[in-house]
Coordinates of C-alpha atoms and ligand atoms in Angstrom, one line a residue:
M13 CA -6.5 6.9 36.8
K14 CA -9.8 8.4 35.7
H15 CA -11.3 7.3 32.5
I16 CA -14.5 8.5 30.8
I17 CA -16.3 6.0 28.7
I18 CA -18.3 7.7 26.0
P19 CA -21.6 6.1 25.3
V20 CA -21.9 5.5 21.6
A21 CA -25.4 5.9 20.3
L22 CA -26.6 5.6 16.7
G23 CA -26.7 8.9 14.9
L24 CA -25.1 10.9 17.6
A25 CA -22.3 13.1 16.9
I26 CA -19.8 12.4 19.6
S27 CA -17.5 15.2 20.6
A28 CA -13.9 14.3 21.3
Q29 CA -13.4 13.9 25.0
A30 CA -10.2 13.0 26.8
A31 CA -9.4 10.0 29.0
D32 CA -6.7 10.4 31.6
I33 CA -4.0 7.8 31.5
S34 CA -1.1 7.7 33.9
L35 CA 2.0 5.6 33.1
T36 CA 5.2 5.0 34.9
V37 CA 8.2 4.2 32.7
D38 CA 11.2 3.3 34.7
P39 CA 14.1 4.1 32.3
Y40 CA 16.4 1.6 34.1
A41 CA 14.0 -1.3 34.5
G42 CA 13.8 -4.5 32.4
T43 CA 16.1 -7.3 31.4
D44 CA 14.7 -8.9 28.3
T45 CA 15.8 -7.7 24.9
I46 CA 13.2 -7.2 22.2
S47 CA 14.8 -9.2 19.4
R48 CA 14.9 -7.3 16.2
M49 CA 13.8 -10.5 14.6
V50 CA 10.2 -9.9 15.7
Y51 CA 10.3 -7.2 13.0
G52 CA 10.7 -9.9 10.4
Q53 CA 9.0 -10.1 7.1
F54 CA 7.7 -12.8 4.8
A55 CA 7.9 -13.1 1.0
E56 CA 6.0 -15.9 -0.6
H57 CA 5.6 -16.8 -4.3
L58 CA 2.0 -15.6 -4.1
G59 CA 0.4 -13.1 -6.4
A60 CA 2.6 -10.0 -6.9
C61 CA 4.6 -10.4 -3.7
V62 CA 7.9 -11.6 -5.1
Y63 CA 7.3 -11.1 -8.8
E64 CA 6.6 -7.4 -9.3
G65 CA 6.6 -6.6 -5.5
I66 CA 10.4 -7.2 -5.2
W67 CA 11.7 -8.7 -8.4
V68 CA 11.1 -7.3 -11.8
G69 CA 14.2 -8.6 -13.6
E70 CA 17.1 -6.6 -15.0
D71 CA 15.4 -5.9 -18.3
S72 CA 12.4 -4.3 -16.8
P73 CA 11.5 -0.7 -17.5
I74 CA 10.8 -0.4 -13.8
P75 CA 14.0 1.2 -12.2
N76 CA 15.9 -1.7 -10.6
T77 CA 19.3 -2.9 -9.3
K78 CA 20.2 -6.3 -10.6
G79 CA 16.5 -7.1 -11.1
Y80 CA 15.3 -5.9 -7.6
R81 CA 13.0 -2.8 -7.9
N82 CA 14.7 0.2 -6.4
D83 CA 11.7 1.5 -4.5
A84 CA 11.5 -1.9 -2.8
L85 CA 15.2 -1.9 -1.9
K86 CA 14.9 1.6 -0.4
A87 CA 11.9 0.5 1.7
L88 CA 13.7 -2.7 2.9
R89 CA 16.7 -0.6 3.9
E90 CA 14.6 2.0 5.7
L91 CA 12.8 -0.7 7.7
K92 CA 16.1 -2.3 8.6
V93 CA 14.4 -5.6 7.9
P94 CA 16.2 -8.1 10.1
V95 CA 14.9 -11.4 8.6
L96 CA 13.0 -12.5 5.5
R97 CA 11.2 -15.8 5.2
W98 CA 11.0 -17.3 1.7
P99 CA 9.7 -19.0 -0.5
G100 CA 6.4 -19.7 1.4
G101 CA 4.0 -20.4 3.0
C102 CA 2.0 -23.1 1.4
F103 CA 4.1 -22.6 -1.8
A104 CA 7.2 -23.8 0.1
D105 CA 6.0 -27.4 0.2
D106 CA 5.4 -27.4 -3.5
Y107 CA 8.7 -25.7 -4.4
H108 CA 11.6 -27.6 -5.9
W109 CA 14.7 -25.5 -5.6
R110 CA 16.6 -27.0 -8.5
D111 CA 14.0 -25.4 -10.9
G112 CA 15.2 -22.0 -9.7
I113 CA 19.0 -22.2 -10.3
G114 CA 21.2 -21.9 -13.4
D115 CA 20.6 -19.9 -16.5
P116 CA 17.3 -18.1 -16.1
A117 CA 16.4 -18.7 -19.7
K118 CA 16.6 -22.4 -19.2
R119 CA 14.6 -22.6 -16.0
P120 CA 11.3 -24.4 -16.2
T121 CA 8.0 -22.7 -15.9
L122 CA 5.9 -23.6 -12.8
I123 CA 2.2 -23.5 -12.1
N124 CA 1.6 -22.0 -8.7
N125 CA -1.0 -24.5 -7.6
N126 CA -1.5 -22.9 -4.2
W127 CA -2.2 -19.4 -5.4
G128 CA -4.4 -18.9 -8.4
G129 CA -2.6 -21.4 -10.8
T130 CA -0.4 -18.5 -12.0
Q131 CA 2.6 -19.4 -14.2
E132 CA 6.0 -18.4 -12.9
D133 CA 9.2 -18.4 -14.8
N134 CA 11.4 -19.3 -11.8
S135 CA 13.6 -16.2 -12.5
F136 CA 13.6 -15.6 -8.7
G137 CA 15.3 -18.5 -7.1
T138 CA 18.0 -19.4 -4.6
H139 CA 20.7 -17.0 -5.9
E140 CA 18.3 -14.1 -6.2
F141 CA 17.0 -14.6 -2.7
F142 CA 20.3 -15.1 -1.0
N143 CA 22.0 -12.3 -2.9
L144 CA 19.2 -9.9 -1.9
C145 CA 19.5 -10.8 1.8
E146 CA 23.3 -10.5 1.6
M147 CA 23.2 -7.1 -0.1
L148 CA 20.9 -5.7 2.6
G149 CA 22.3 -7.5 5.6
I150 CA 19.0 -9.4 6.1
E151 CA 19.0 -12.8 7.8
P152 CA 17.6 -15.3 5.3
Y153 CA 14.9 -17.7 6.6
L154 CA 14.5 -20.6 4.3
S155 CA 11.3 -22.7 4.4
V156 CA 12.1 -26.1 3.1
N157 CA 9.8 -28.5 1.2
I158 CA 8.9 -31.6 3.3
G159 CA 5.4 -31.9 1.8
S160 CA 6.0 -32.8 -1.8
G161 CA 9.8 -33.0 -1.7
A162 CA 12.3 -35.5 -0.6
V163 CA 14.9 -35.7 2.2
Q164 CA 17.8 -35.7 -0.3
E165 CA 16.4 -32.6 -2.1
A166 CA 16.2 -30.7 1.2
A167 CA 19.6 -31.9 2.4
Q168 CA 21.2 -30.9 -0.9
W169 CA 19.6 -27.4 -0.8
I170 CA 21.2 -26.7 2.6
E171 CA 24.5 -28.0 1.2
Y172 CA 24.1 -26.0 -2.0
V173 CA 23.6 -22.8 0.0
T174 CA 26.1 -23.3 2.9
A175 CA 28.8 -25.8 2.0
P176 CA 32.3 -24.4 1.4
N177 CA 33.4 -27.5 -0.6
G178 CA 32.0 -30.6 -2.3
P179 CA 29.7 -31.3 -5.2
M180 CA 27.0 -28.9 -4.2
A181 CA 29.5 -26.1 -3.7
A182 CA 31.0 -26.9 -7.1
E183 CA 27.5 -26.6 -8.7
R184 CA 26.9 -23.4 -6.9
A185 CA 30.2 -22.0 -8.1
A186 CA 29.4 -23.1 -11.7
N187 CA 26.2 -21.0 -11.3
G188 CA 28.2 -18.0 -10.4
R189 CA 28.7 -18.1 -6.6
R190 CA 31.9 -19.5 -5.2
E191 CA 31.6 -18.5 -1.5
P192 CA 28.8 -20.1 0.5
W193 CA 26.1 -17.8 1.8
K194 CA 25.3 -17.6 5.5
L195 CA 22.1 -19.4 6.5
K196 CA 20.8 -19.6 10.1
Y197 CA 17.0 -20.0 10.1
V198 CA 15.6 -23.0 8.4
G199 CA 11.9 -23.9 8.6
I200 CA 11.2 -27.7 8.3
G201 CA 7.9 -27.6 6.5
N202 CA 5.1 -25.1 6.7
E203 CA 1.6 -25.6 8.1
S204 CA 2.3 -29.3 8.0
W205 CA -1.2 -29.8 9.6
G206 CA -2.7 -28.3 6.5
C207 CA -1.4 -27.2 3.1
G208 CA 2.0 -28.7 4.0
G209 CA 0.9 -32.3 4.0
N210 CA -2.2 -32.6 6.2
M211 CA -0.2 -34.4 8.8
R212 CA -1.1 -35.3 12.4
P213 CA 1.3 -33.9 15.0
E214 CA 2.6 -37.4 15.9
Y215 CA 3.5 -38.2 12.3
Y216 CA 4.9 -34.7 11.6
S217 CA 7.2 -35.1 14.7
D218 CA 8.8 -38.1 13.1
V219 CA 9.0 -36.4 9.7
Y220 CA 10.7 -33.4 11.3
R221 CA 13.2 -35.7 13.1
R222 CA 14.1 -37.4 9.8
Y223 CA 14.5 -34.3 7.7
S224 CA 16.4 -32.4 10.4
T225 CA 18.9 -35.3 10.7
Y226 CA 20.1 -34.7 7.1
M227 CA 19.9 -30.9 7.1
R228 CA 23.5 -30.7 8.3
N229 CA 25.5 -27.9 9.7
Q230 CA 28.4 -27.1 7.4
P231 CA 31.8 -25.8 8.4
G232 CA 31.3 -22.2 9.5
N233 CA 27.5 -22.4 9.4
T234 CA 25.1 -23.5 12.2
L235 CA 21.5 -23.9 11.4
Y236 CA 18.7 -22.8 13.7
R237 CA 16.0 -25.4 13.0
I238 CA 12.4 -24.3 13.2
A239 CA 9.6 -26.9 13.4
S240 CA 6.3 -26.2 11.7
G241 CA 4.0 -25.1 14.6
A242 CA 0.4 -24.7 15.4
S243 CA -2.3 -22.5 14.0
D244 CA -4.0 -20.2 16.5
Y245 CA -5.6 -22.3 19.2
D246 CA -4.2 -25.7 18.4
Y247 CA -2.4 -26.2 21.7
N248 CA -2.3 -30.0 21.2
W249 CA 0.1 -29.5 18.3
T250 CA 2.5 -27.6 20.5
A251 CA 2.2 -30.2 23.3
V252 CA 2.9 -33.1 21.0
L253 CA 5.8 -31.5 19.3
M254 CA 7.4 -30.5 22.6
D255 CA 7.1 -34.1 23.7
R256 CA 8.0 -36.0 20.6
V257 CA 10.6 -33.6 19.0
G258 CA 11.7 -32.0 22.2
A259 CA 14.0 -29.1 23.0
G260 CA 17.1 -30.9 22.1
R261 CA 16.1 -31.3 18.4
M262 CA 14.5 -28.0 17.6
D263 CA 15.5 -24.4 18.2
G264 CA 12.2 -22.8 17.3
L265 CA 8.6 -23.8 17.0
S266 CA 6.4 -21.7 14.8
L267 CA 2.9 -20.2 15.3
H268 CA 0.6 -18.7 12.7
Y269 CA -2.1 -16.3 13.7
Y270 CA -4.3 -14.2 11.4
T271 CA -7.2 -11.8 12.2
A272 CA -9.7 -13.5 9.9
E273 CA -12.8 -14.9 11.5
G274 CA -14.9 -17.2 9.3
W275 CA -12.9 -18.0 6.2
N276 CA -15.8 -17.5 3.9
N277 CA -16.7 -14.0 5.0
K278 CA -13.6 -12.3 6.2
G279 CA -15.0 -8.8 5.5
T280 CA -13.4 -6.2 3.2
A281 CA -10.2 -4.4 3.8
T282 CA -11.7 -0.9 3.5
G283 CA -15.5 -1.2 3.7
F284 CA -16.1 -1.8 7.4
D285 CA -18.0 0.0 10.2
D286 CA -17.0 0.9 13.7
D287 CA -18.2 -2.5 15.1
K288 CA -16.1 -4.4 12.6
Y289 CA -13.1 -2.1 13.3
Y290 CA -13.2 -2.9 17.0
S291 CA -13.9 -6.6 16.3
T292 CA -10.7 -6.8 14.2
L293 CA -8.7 -5.2 16.9
G294 CA -10.3 -7.7 19.4
K295 CA -9.2 -10.6 17.3
A296 CA -5.7 -9.2 16.8
L297 CA -5.4 -8.6 20.6
E298 CA -6.4 -12.2 21.3
I299 CA -2.9 -13.2 20.1
D300 CA -1.8 -12.3 23.6
T301 CA -3.9 -15.2 25.1
V302 CA -2.8 -17.5 22.3
I303 CA 0.9 -16.8 22.8
R304 CA 0.6 -17.1 26.6
R305 CA -1.1 -20.5 26.4
H306 CA 1.5 -21.9 23.9
I307 CA 4.3 -20.5 26.1
A308 CA 2.8 -22.2 29.1
I309 CA 3.0 -25.5 27.4
M310 CA 6.5 -24.8 26.2
D311 CA 7.5 -23.7 29.7
E312 CA 6.4 -27.1 31.2
K313 CA 8.5 -29.1 28.7
D314 CA 11.3 -26.7 28.3
P315 CA 11.7 -24.6 31.4
K316 CA 15.1 -23.2 30.3
A317 CA 13.4 -21.7 27.3
H318 CA 15.7 -23.2 24.7
V319 CA 13.0 -23.4 22.1
G320 CA 11.9 -20.0 20.7
L321 CA 8.3 -19.3 19.7
M322 CA 8.5 -18.0 16.2
V323 CA 5.3 -16.3 15.1
D324 CA 6.4 -16.7 11.5
E325 CA 3.0 -15.7 10.0
W326 CA 0.7 -13.0 11.4
G327 CA -1.4 -10.1 10.4
T328 CA -4.8 -9.1 8.9
W329 CA -6.5 -11.2 6.3
Y330 CA -9.6 -9.9 4.6
D331 CA -11.6 -10.7 1.4
E332 CA -9.5 -10.2 -1.7
E333 CA -10.1 -6.8 -3.4
P334 CA -12.8 -7.0 -6.1
G335 CA -11.4 -7.0 -9.5
T336 CA -8.0 -8.5 -8.5
T337 CA -6.8 -12.0 -9.5
P338 CA -8.5 -14.7 -7.3
G339 CA -6.0 -16.4 -5.2
H340 CA -3.5 -13.5 -5.1
L341 CA -4.7 -12.3 -1.7
F342 CA -4.3 -8.6 -2.6
Q343 CA -5.9 -6.3 0.0
Q344 CA -5.7 -2.6 0.7
N345 CA -4.1 -1.4 3.9
T346 CA -5.9 1.1 6.2
M347 CA -5.3 2.9 9.5
R348 CA -7.0 -0.2 11.0
D349 CA -4.1 -2.3 9.8
A350 CA -1.7 0.2 11.3
M351 CA -3.5 -0.2 14.7
V352 CA -3.3 -4.0 14.4
A353 CA 0.4 -3.8 13.7
A354 CA 1.1 -1.5 16.7
L355 CA -1.0 -3.5 19.2
T356 CA 0.5 -6.8 18.0
L357 CA 4.1 -5.5 18.1
D358 CA 3.4 -4.2 21.7
I359 CA 2.4 -7.8 22.6
F360 CA 5.5 -9.4 21.0
H361 CA 7.6 -7.0 23.1
R362 CA 6.0 -8.3 26.3
Y363 CA 6.9 -11.9 25.5
S364 CA 10.4 -11.1 24.3
E365 CA 11.8 -13.8 26.5
R366 CA 10.2 -16.6 24.4
V367 CA 9.0 -14.9 21.2
R368 CA 12.3 -14.7 19.3
M369 CA 10.9 -14.1 15.8
A370 CA 7.8 -12.9 14.1
N371 CA 7.1 -12.4 10.3
I372 CA 4.2 -10.3 9.2
A373 CA 2.4 -11.7 6.2
Q374 CA 3.5 -10.4 3.7
I375 CA 6.0 -7.9 2.6
A376 CA 4.4 -6.7 -0.7
N377 CA 1.0 -6.8 -2.4
V378 CA -0.3 -9.7 -0.3
L379 CA -2.3 -9.5 2.9
Q380 CA -1.0 -6.9 5.4
A381 CA 1.7 -5.6 3.2
M382 CA 4.4 -3.0 3.7
W383 CA 4.0 -1.7 0.2
L384 CA 1.7 -2.0 -2.8
T385 CA 2.7 -1.8 -6.4
K386 CA 1.0 -1.5 -9.8
G387 CA 3.6 -1.8 -12.5
E388 CA 6.0 1.0 -11.8
K389 CA 3.6 2.6 -9.3
F390 CA 4.5 2.1 -5.6
L391 CA 3.2 3.2 -2.2
L392 CA 4.0 2.6 1.4
T393 CA 1.2 1.4 3.5
P394 CA 0.1 2.6 7.0
T395 CA 1.5 -0.7 8.4
Y396 CA 4.9 0.1 6.9
H397 CA 4.8 3.4 8.8
V398 CA 4.2 1.6 12.1
F399 CA 7.2 -0.7 11.5
R400 CA 9.3 2.4 10.7
M401 CA 8.2 4.3 13.8
Y402 CA 8.8 1.3 16.0
L403 CA 12.5 0.9 14.8
P404 CA 14.0 2.2 18.0
H405 CA 12.5 -0.8 19.8
Q406 CA 14.6 -3.3 17.8
D407 CA 17.2 -5.0 20.0
A408 CA 16.4 -2.6 22.9
V409 CA 15.6 -3.8 26.4
N410 CA 11.8 -4.1 27.1
I411 CA 10.8 -1.8 29.9
P412 CA 7.9 -3.6 31.7
L413 CA 4.8 -1.3 32.0
D414 CA 1.8 -1.6 34.3
I415 CA -0.9 -0.3 32.0
K416 CA -4.3 0.1 33.7
A417 CA -6.4 1.1 30.7
P418 CA -10.1 0.2 30.6
V419 CA -11.2 -2.6 28.4
F420 CA -14.5 -3.1 26.6
K421 CA -16.0 -5.9 24.5
A422 CA -16.2 -5.5 20.8
A423 CA -19.2 -6.8 18.8
N424 CA -17.5 -10.2 18.4
G425 CA -17.3 -10.5 22.2
R426 CA -13.5 -10.0 22.3
P427 CA -11.9 -7.5 24.7
V428 CA -10.3 -4.4 23.3
V429 CA -8.0 -2.1 25.3
E430 CA -8.8 1.6 25.1
F431 CA -5.1 2.5 25.3
D432 CA -1.8 0.7 25.0
A433 CA 1.8 1.4 25.3
T434 CA 5.3 -0.1 25.0
A435 CA 8.7 1.2 26.1
S436 CA 12.3 0.2 25.6
R437 CA 15.8 1.3 26.4
A438 CA 18.4 1.3 23.6
A439 CA 22.0 0.5 23.9
D440 CA 22.9 4.2 23.7
G441 CA 20.7 4.9 26.8
S442 CA 17.8 6.5 24.9
V443 CA 14.3 5.5 25.9
S444 CA 11.5 5.1 23.3
I445 CA 7.9 5.1 24.3
S446 CA 5.1 4.1 21.9
L447 CA 1.6 5.1 22.8
V448 CA -1.5 3.7 21.0
N449 CA -5.0 5.2 21.2
P450 CA -7.3 2.8 19.2
M451 CA -10.5 4.7 20.1
L452 CA -12.4 6.3 17.3
K453 CA -13.9 9.2 19.2
E454 CA -11.9 9.7 22.4
S455 CA -8.6 11.3 22.9
D456 CA -6.1 10.4 25.7
K457 CA -4.3 12.7 28.1
V458 CA -1.3 10.7 29.0
A459 CA 0.8 11.6 32.0
I460 CA 4.1 9.7 32.1
E461 CA 6.5 9.7 35.0
L462 CA 10.1 8.5 34.6
P463 CA 11.4 7.8 38.1
G464 CA 15.0 8.2 39.1
I465 CA 16.0 10.9 36.6
K466 CA 16.4 14.7 36.9
G467 CA 15.2 15.6 33.5
L468 CA 14.9 14.5 29.9
D469 CA 15.4 15.7 26.4
I470 CA 12.9 14.7 23.7
E471 CA 15.0 13.6 20.6
R472 CA 12.1 12.7 18.3
A473 CA 8.4 12.5 18.5
E474 CA 6.1 11.2 15.7
I475 CA 2.5 10.5 15.2
L476 CA 0.5 8.4 12.8
T477 CA -3.2 9.2 12.7
A478 CA -6.1 9.7 10.3
S479 CA -9.6 11.1 10.4
A480 CA -11.1 7.6 9.9
P481 CA -9.9 4.0 10.3
Q482 CA -10.7 3.4 6.6
A483 CA -8.0 5.9 5.6
I484 CA -5.6 4.5 2.9
N485 CA -2.7 5.5 0.7
T486 CA -3.4 5.4 -3.0
F487 CA -1.1 5.7 -6.0
E488 CA -2.6 9.2 -6.5
K489 CA -2.2 10.2 -2.8
P490 CA 0.6 8.0 -1.5
D491 CA 1.1 10.1 1.6
A492 CA -2.5 10.4 2.8
V493 CA -1.6 8.4 5.8
A494 CA 2.0 9.1 6.9
P495 CA 3.8 10.0 10.1
A496 CA 4.1 13.6 11.1
P497 CA 6.1 15.3 13.9
F498 CA 4.1 15.0 17.2
K499 CA 3.8 18.4 18.9
D500 CA 1.4 17.6 21.7
V501 CA 4.0 16.4 24.1
K502 CA 5.7 18.5 26.8
A503 CA 8.6 17.5 29.2
K504 CA 8.9 18.9 32.7
G505 CA 11.6 17.5 35.0
S506 CA 11.1 13.7 35.0
H507 CA 7.6 14.0 33.6
L508 CA 6.0 14.0 30.2
D509 CA 2.5 15.1 29.2
A510 CA 1.1 14.0 25.9
K511 CA -2.3 14.3 24.3
L512 CA -3.2 11.6 21.8
P513 CA -6.0 12.3 19.3
P514 CA -8.4 9.5 18.6
L515 CA -7.0 6.7 16.3
S516 CA -3.4 7.6 16.8
I517 CA 0.0 5.9 17.3
V518 CA 2.9 7.9 18.7
T519 CA 6.5 7.1 19.3
I520 CA 8.6 9.4 21.5
T521 CA 12.3 8.9 21.8
L522 CA 14.0 10.7 24.7
R523 CA 17.2 10.9 26.5
P524 CA 17.1 10.8 30.3
R525 CA 19.3 13.1 32.4
K526 CA 20.4 11.7 35.7
Ligands
AHR618 O1 0.3 -16.1 4.0 C1 -0.6 -16.8 3.2 C2 -0.7 -18.2 3.6 O2 -1.3 -18.3 4.8 C3 0.5 -19.0 3.7 O3 1.0 -19.5 2.5 C4 0.2 -20.2 4.6 O4 1.2 -20.7 5.3 C5 -0.9 -19.6 5.4 O5 -2.0 -20.4 5.5

């Protein structure tokens, strides 16, 4: 493979040059399925994520179905969201579920102490969450309060949601829902090392054991219990939990990873230079090392890989937009965010044996969102488009790739790949290949060989690109960054030639002919 590295000098106009990349995609290789659960989402009671972003209430002038805004419902459907984590985040360990059931007019007001001290009316509670998931075929993922709550409260919540009979089921029925809902994923605490109680891993392990004892399976419903896991590089947390809780008592162990470096100066979502762009990608790509090291610890204690690594919070985190409510974590979403999404999803695919779920933070109006709203106004972000373009990879078999792209160091010292790719084979035999060119000036000429086939038919090819990484969608121009048909790809026999412009993400779905 020949690769030209363009010297970047201040003030120089750099003409687009092409790097040559060759890739072999064996359409019949691979054994690990990319769980669709790594395309999960996260909705916390934080800023305008739940209230306004999803829920407006039935009396709202914003078009809605049973209180859920219609544009959000459409986006959730189009993304085939597999799993939705709720109600937090830090909020979860402050949330008392009984405040969010029964007649909405009688529900108490709460002060959201984690996020800006905003008042909430509790109109979105257990019924509203589970009904939403049920309506859209989304797996609910409930994060249970073990920080400021009680064991009985947690145990009764599980019973209220899943028990077919008994006092909790009767209360649920009196509130309008006779049949239990289905609930598989339960998180026992959130960031228990921080906002969820500032616990040490040894202490949390015992708290976990105690709570999980009383969060019982009900007839017809088996829980998948997820322990509150490490942040970033806290490998000790993982080691202690694997020892003291162990594979027999937990099904999943979470991991949180954000791109922010230095919490007091995270940088702005849109006002960044090339150095900062590459540094953000470098930090995002470092999740590869972090995942690998947590998995190595898990492998030692749990060689049969019973416990899944659940990256149940990840994404970009910048300074809040000027003029927005402090504590609401509202940030714009650029083509840089789209790049972070694509490169991170590629990494999750590679660890599909152990990484069984991931939830980008968060679905609407908060951090790396799928959509932004302002009253009735609504737009889909560049990150949304990546999730939509990557849909063919959900539940498909990961095809291992040997990518030999050059790597350079960003200004923050972190390695950045100049090209990336992921490929998978769906149950219907089609093969999808996603190609990522993160470089700002350089295009890629990609030669792909698919051994063992006579020919292929391209079924769909799409590209997401922009003239600058700062490109955004606005309410005035909601489709400024949007996928377009990708024309620069040609098939010949078992071979594909594609030309990727700078700053581009492409997905090609093809059908091999034997
Ligand atoms: O996603 C925002 C916050 O980030 C979550 O509430 C918390 O778990 C994490 O620190």
